[in-house]
PDB file of C-alpha atoms in Angstrom:
ATOM      1  CA  MET V   9      11.007  -6.686 -26.920  1.00 61.00           C
ATOM      2  CA  THR V  10      12.024  -4.698 -23.791  1.00 65.00           C
ATOM      3  CA  PHE V  11      12.063  -0.924 -23.610  1.00 63.00           C
ATOM      4  CA  LEU V  12      13.446   0.810 -20.739  1.00 65.00           C
ATOM      5  CA  ILE V  13      12.391   4.305 -20.005  1.00 62.00           C
ATOM      6  CA  ASP V  14      15.042   6.351 -18.041  1.00 64.00           C
ATOM      7  CA  VAL V  15      13.338   8.347 -15.355  1.00 58.00           C
ATOM      8  CA  PRO V  16      15.211  10.735 -13.069  1.00 60.00           C
ATOM      9  CA  GLN V  17      14.763  10.390  -9.102  1.00 63.00           C
ATOM     10  CA  SER V  18      12.464  11.758  -7.433  1.00 61.00           C
ATOM     11  CA  ILE V  19      11.440  12.563  -3.852  1.00 62.00           C
ATOM     12  CA  LEU V  20       8.602  10.595  -3.031  1.00 62.00           C
ATOM     13  CA  ASN V  21       7.018  11.321   0.155  1.00 59.00           C
ATOM     14  CA  THR V  22       6.463  14.915   1.832  1.00 58.00           C
ATOM     15  CA  ALA V  23       7.562  13.381   5.544  1.00 57.00           C
ATOM     16  CA  SER V  24      10.359  15.615   7.392  1.00 57.00           C
ATOM     17  CA  ARG V  25      13.211  13.625   8.295  1.00 57.00           C
ATOM     18  CA  ALA V  26      11.783  13.783  12.027  1.00 57.00           C
ATOM     19  CA  PHE V  27       9.620  11.216  11.029  1.00 61.00           C
ATOM     20  CA  ARG V  28      10.807   7.656  10.257  1.00 67.00           C
ATOM     21  CA  GLN V  29       8.899   5.873   7.209  1.00 71.00           C
ATOM     22  CA  LEU V  30       8.913   2.089   7.495  1.00 72.00           C
ATOM     23  CA  ASN V  31       7.500  -0.801   5.613  1.00 75.00           C
ATOM     24  CA  ALA V  32       7.349   0.938   2.113  1.00 79.00           C
ATOM     25  CA  LYS V  33       5.892  -0.948  -0.773  1.00 82.00           C
ATOM     26  CA  THR V  34       5.346   0.127  -4.293  1.00 85.00           C
ATOM     27  CA  GLN V  35       2.974  -1.149  -7.084  1.00 86.00           C
ATOM     28  CA  ALA V  36       2.691  -0.200 -10.581  1.00 87.00           C
ATOM     29  CA  LEU V  37      -0.710   0.397 -11.966  1.00 87.00           C
ATOM     30  CA  PRO V  38      -2.095  -0.631 -15.454  1.00 85.00           C
ATOM     31  CA  ASP V  39      -1.984   3.135 -16.683  1.00 87.00           C
ATOM     32  CA  GLY V  40       1.952   2.992 -16.307  1.00 88.00           C
ATOM     33  CA  GLY V  41       1.652   4.872 -12.976  1.00 88.00           C
ATOM     34  CA  TYR V  42       2.475   3.717  -9.299  1.00 88.00           C
ATOM     35  CA  VAL V  43       1.500   4.159  -5.657  1.00 87.00           C
ATOM     36  CA  LEU V  44       3.872   3.918  -2.721  1.00 85.00           C
ATOM     37  CA  VAL V  45       2.764   3.322   0.599  1.00 83.00           C
ATOM     38  CA  TRP V  46       4.562   2.966   4.142  1.00 80.00           C
ATOM     39  CA  GLN V  47       3.814   3.682   7.959  1.00 78.00           C
ATOM     40  CA  HIS V  48       4.389   7.185   8.885  1.00 73.00           C
ATOM     41  CA  SER V  49       6.765   6.568  12.096  1.00 69.00           C
ATOM     42  CA  ALA V  50       7.509   3.959  14.554  1.00 56.00           C
ATOM     43  CA  SER V  51       5.158   5.146  17.006  1.00 58.00           C
ATOM     44  CA  ALA V  52       1.774   3.356  17.902  1.00 53.00           C
ATOM     45  CA  GLY V  53      -1.105   4.490  15.906  1.00 59.00           C
ATOM     46  CA  ALA V  54       1.009   5.980  12.977  1.00 66.00           C
ATOM     47  CA  PRO V  55      -0.719   6.361  10.105  1.00 75.00           C
ATOM     48  CA  ILE V  56      -0.097   4.732   6.771  1.00 81.00           C
ATOM     49  CA  ARG V  57       0.063   7.277   3.730  1.00 81.00           C
ATOM     50  CA  MET V  58      -0.232   6.611   0.018  1.00 85.00           C
ATOM     51  CA  PRO V  59       0.438   9.046  -2.807  1.00 86.00           C
ATOM     52  CA  ARG V  60      -0.026   8.304  -6.444  1.00 88.00           C
ATOM     53  CA  PHE V  61       2.446   9.222  -9.397  1.00 89.00           C
ATOM     54  CA  ASP V  62       2.360   9.345 -13.376  1.00 89.00           C
ATOM     55  CA  GLY V  63       4.446   6.656 -15.181  1.00 86.00           C
ATOM     56  CA  LEU V  64       6.932   9.571 -15.306  1.00 84.00           C
ATOM     57  CA  GLY V  65       7.334  10.069 -11.762  1.00 83.00           C
ATOM     58  CA  ASN V  66       5.509  12.964 -11.359  1.00 86.00           C
ATOM     59  CA  PRO V  67       2.659  13.258  -8.393  1.00 86.00           C
ATOM     60  CA  ALA V  68      -0.580  12.808  -9.816  1.00 87.00           C
ATOM     61  CA  GLY V  69      -2.670  14.046  -6.784  1.00 81.00           C
ATOM     62  CA  GLY V  70      -1.782  14.482  -2.854  1.00 79.00           C
ATOM     63  CA  GLU V  71      -0.444  12.219  -0.554  1.00 81.00           C
ATOM     64  CA  ILE V  72      -3.339  10.665   1.676  1.00 82.00           C
ATOM     65  CA  ASP V  73      -3.794   8.775   4.982  1.00 82.00           C
ATOM     66  CA  ILE V  74      -5.334   5.774   4.059  1.00 81.00           C
ATOM     67  CA  GLY V  75      -7.121   6.031   7.538  1.00 75.00           C
ATOM     68  CA  LEU V  76      -5.616   2.709   9.032  1.00 74.00           C
ATOM     69  CA  THR V  77      -3.515   2.879  11.852  1.00 66.00           C
ATOM     70  CA  VAL V  78      -1.525  -0.531  11.553  1.00 69.00           C
ATOM     71  CA  SER V  79       1.952  -2.069  10.904  1.00 67.00           C
ATOM     72  CA  LEU V  80       1.585  -1.960   6.810  1.00 61.00           C
ATOM     73  CA  LEU V  81       2.295  -5.882   5.239  1.00 71.00           C
ATOM     74  CA  ASP V  82       1.589  -5.912   1.814  1.00 82.00           C
ATOM     75  CA  ILE V  83       0.158  -3.841  -1.176  1.00 82.00           C
ATOM     76  CA  GLY V  84      -1.132  -5.591  -4.453  1.00 82.00           C
ATOM     77  CA  LEU V  85      -3.683  -5.074  -7.727  1.00 79.00           C
ATOM     78  CA  ASN V  86      -6.982  -6.994  -8.678  1.00 77.00           C
ATOM     79  CA  LEU V  87      -7.126  -7.523 -12.379  1.00 73.00           C
ATOM     80  CA  GLU V  88      -9.372  -4.707 -12.639  1.00 76.00           C
ATOM     81  CA  GLY V  89      -6.668  -2.222 -11.557  1.00 78.00           C
ATOM     82  CA  ASP V  90      -8.035  -1.583  -7.755  1.00 83.00           C
ATOM     83  CA  ILE V  91      -5.097  -1.335  -4.831  1.00 86.00           C
ATOM     84  CA  ALA V  92      -5.387  -4.032  -1.877  1.00 85.00           C
ATOM     85  CA  ILE V  93      -3.686  -2.640   1.212  1.00 85.00           C
ATOM     86  CA  VAL V  94      -3.033  -5.616   3.798  1.00 84.00           C
ATOM     87  CA  ALA V  95      -2.089  -4.141   7.123  1.00 83.00           C
ATOM     88  CA  ALA V  96      -2.210  -5.909  10.991  1.00 82.00           C
ATOM     89  CA  ASN V  97      -2.432  -4.468  13.938  1.00 80.00           C
ATOM     90  CA  GLY V  98      -2.138  -7.378  16.901  1.00 81.00           C
ATOM     91  CA  PRO V  99      -4.756  -9.959  16.018  1.00 86.00           C
ATOM     92  CA  SER V 100      -6.674  -8.262  13.353  1.00 85.00           C
ATOM     93  CA  LEU V 101      -6.185  -8.300   9.516  1.00 86.00           C
ATOM     94  CA  SER V 102      -7.513  -5.533   7.594  1.00 86.00           C
ATOM     95  CA  VAL V 103      -7.959  -5.323   4.137  1.00 86.00           C
ATOM     96  CA  GLN V 104      -8.662  -1.959   2.484  1.00 87.00           C
ATOM     97  CA  PHE V 105      -9.371  -1.684  -1.230  1.00 87.00           C
ATOM     98  CA  ARG V 106      -9.020   1.919  -3.355  1.00 87.00           C
ATOM     99  CA  ASP V 107      -9.409   2.610  -7.000  1.00 85.00           C
ATOM    100  CA  GLY V 108      -6.457   2.590  -8.719  1.00 80.00           C
ATOM    101  CA  ALA V 109      -7.360   5.868 -11.142  1.00 81.00           C
ATOM    102  CA  ASP V 110      -8.145   8.352  -7.953  1.00 83.00           C
ATOM    103  CA  LEU V 111      -7.358   6.448  -4.599  1.00 85.00           C
ATOM    104  CA  SER V 112     -10.745   6.800  -3.360  1.00 87.00           C
ATOM    105  CA  SER V 113     -11.793   4.077  -1.069  1.00 85.00           C
ATOM    106  CA  PHE V 114     -14.231   1.653  -1.588  1.00 83.00           C
ATOM    107  CA  GLY V 115     -13.935  -0.648   1.511  1.00 85.00           C
ATOM    108  CA  THR V 116     -12.274  -1.989   4.230  1.00 87.00           C
ATOM    109  CA  VAL V 117     -12.457  -5.644   5.888  1.00 86.00           C
ATOM    110  CA  THR V 118     -11.146  -6.425   8.959  1.00 88.00           C
ATOM    111  CA  GLU V 119     -11.176 -10.072  10.712  1.00 88.00           C
ATOM    112  CA  THR V 120      -9.566 -10.264  14.254  1.00 90.00           C
ATOM    113  CA  PHE V 121      -8.119 -13.965  15.471  1.00 87.00           C
ATOM    114  CA  GLY V 122      -6.893 -15.414  18.647  1.00 84.00           C
ATOM    115  CA  THR V 123      -3.203 -14.672  18.275  1.00 85.00           C
ATOM    116  CA  ALA V 124      -0.759 -11.931  16.911  1.00 85.00           C
ATOM    117  CA  ILE V 125      -0.366 -12.017  13.081  1.00 84.00           C
ATOM    118  CA  ASN V 126       3.247 -11.995  12.095  1.00 81.00           C
ATOM    119  CA  SER V 127       3.227 -11.808   8.525  1.00 81.00           C
ATOM    120  CA  ALA V 128       0.629 -11.580   5.696  1.00 81.00           C
ATOM    121  CA  GLN V 129       0.846 -11.063   1.976  1.00 80.00           C
ATOM    122  CA  LEU V 130      -1.549 -10.629  -1.127  1.00 77.00           C
ATOM    123  CA  ASP V 131      -1.214 -14.253  -2.440  1.00 71.00           C
ATOM    124  CA  ALA V 132      -3.232 -14.229  -6.271  1.00 62.00           C
ATOM    125  CA  THR V 133      -5.605 -11.789  -7.024  1.00 61.00           C
ATOM    126  CA  THR V 134      -8.685 -12.431  -9.737  1.00 62.00           C
ATOM    127  CA  GLY V 135     -11.064 -10.358 -10.844  1.00 61.00           C
ATOM    128  CA  ALA V 136     -12.304  -8.202  -7.748  1.00 62.00           C
ATOM    129  CA  ASP V 137     -11.003 -10.941  -5.342  1.00 69.00           C
ATOM    130  CA  VAL V 138      -8.114 -10.946  -3.392  1.00 72.00           C
ATOM    131  CA  ARG V 139      -6.580 -14.115  -1.299  1.00 77.00           C
ATOM    132  CA  VAL V 140      -4.118 -13.197   1.790  1.00 81.00           C
ATOM    133  CA  VAL V 141      -2.039 -15.500   3.200  1.00 79.00           C
ATOM    134  CA  PHE V 142      -0.708 -14.918   6.800  1.00 80.00           C
ATOM    135  CA  THR V 143       0.947 -16.588   9.593  1.00 81.00           C
ATOM    136  CA  ASN V 144       0.338 -15.846  13.604  1.00 77.00           C
ATOM    137  CA  THR V 145       1.740 -17.073  17.022  1.00 69.00           C
TER     138      THR V 145
END
């Protein structure tokens, strides 16, 4: 049996129209809420922003700058309800982990490879682990 909840449209970000929001991704959370992440601008060094929403689309806390200034590539959830954000900057690939309940950060892992990374995605998340599949040139 499938149930659908009709939720009215919501404005999800607080950026003005002067800025571009790029590479937006959403991730459902185990409690029915969700997070939205995006690159705040097309300019170099643009921050990645992330707000959290409850299951009805109401903001659950403020919009935060997650501290990575790279092009966002993917977001996912492990089986413990923690968020993994995958981003790249040239040959560097970063994965940042955040608590799914309050968005607090508990670490970023960065690896640098010989050539620029073209794409990356979370392939599978099991327990507290994540696996990233990426291509580089």
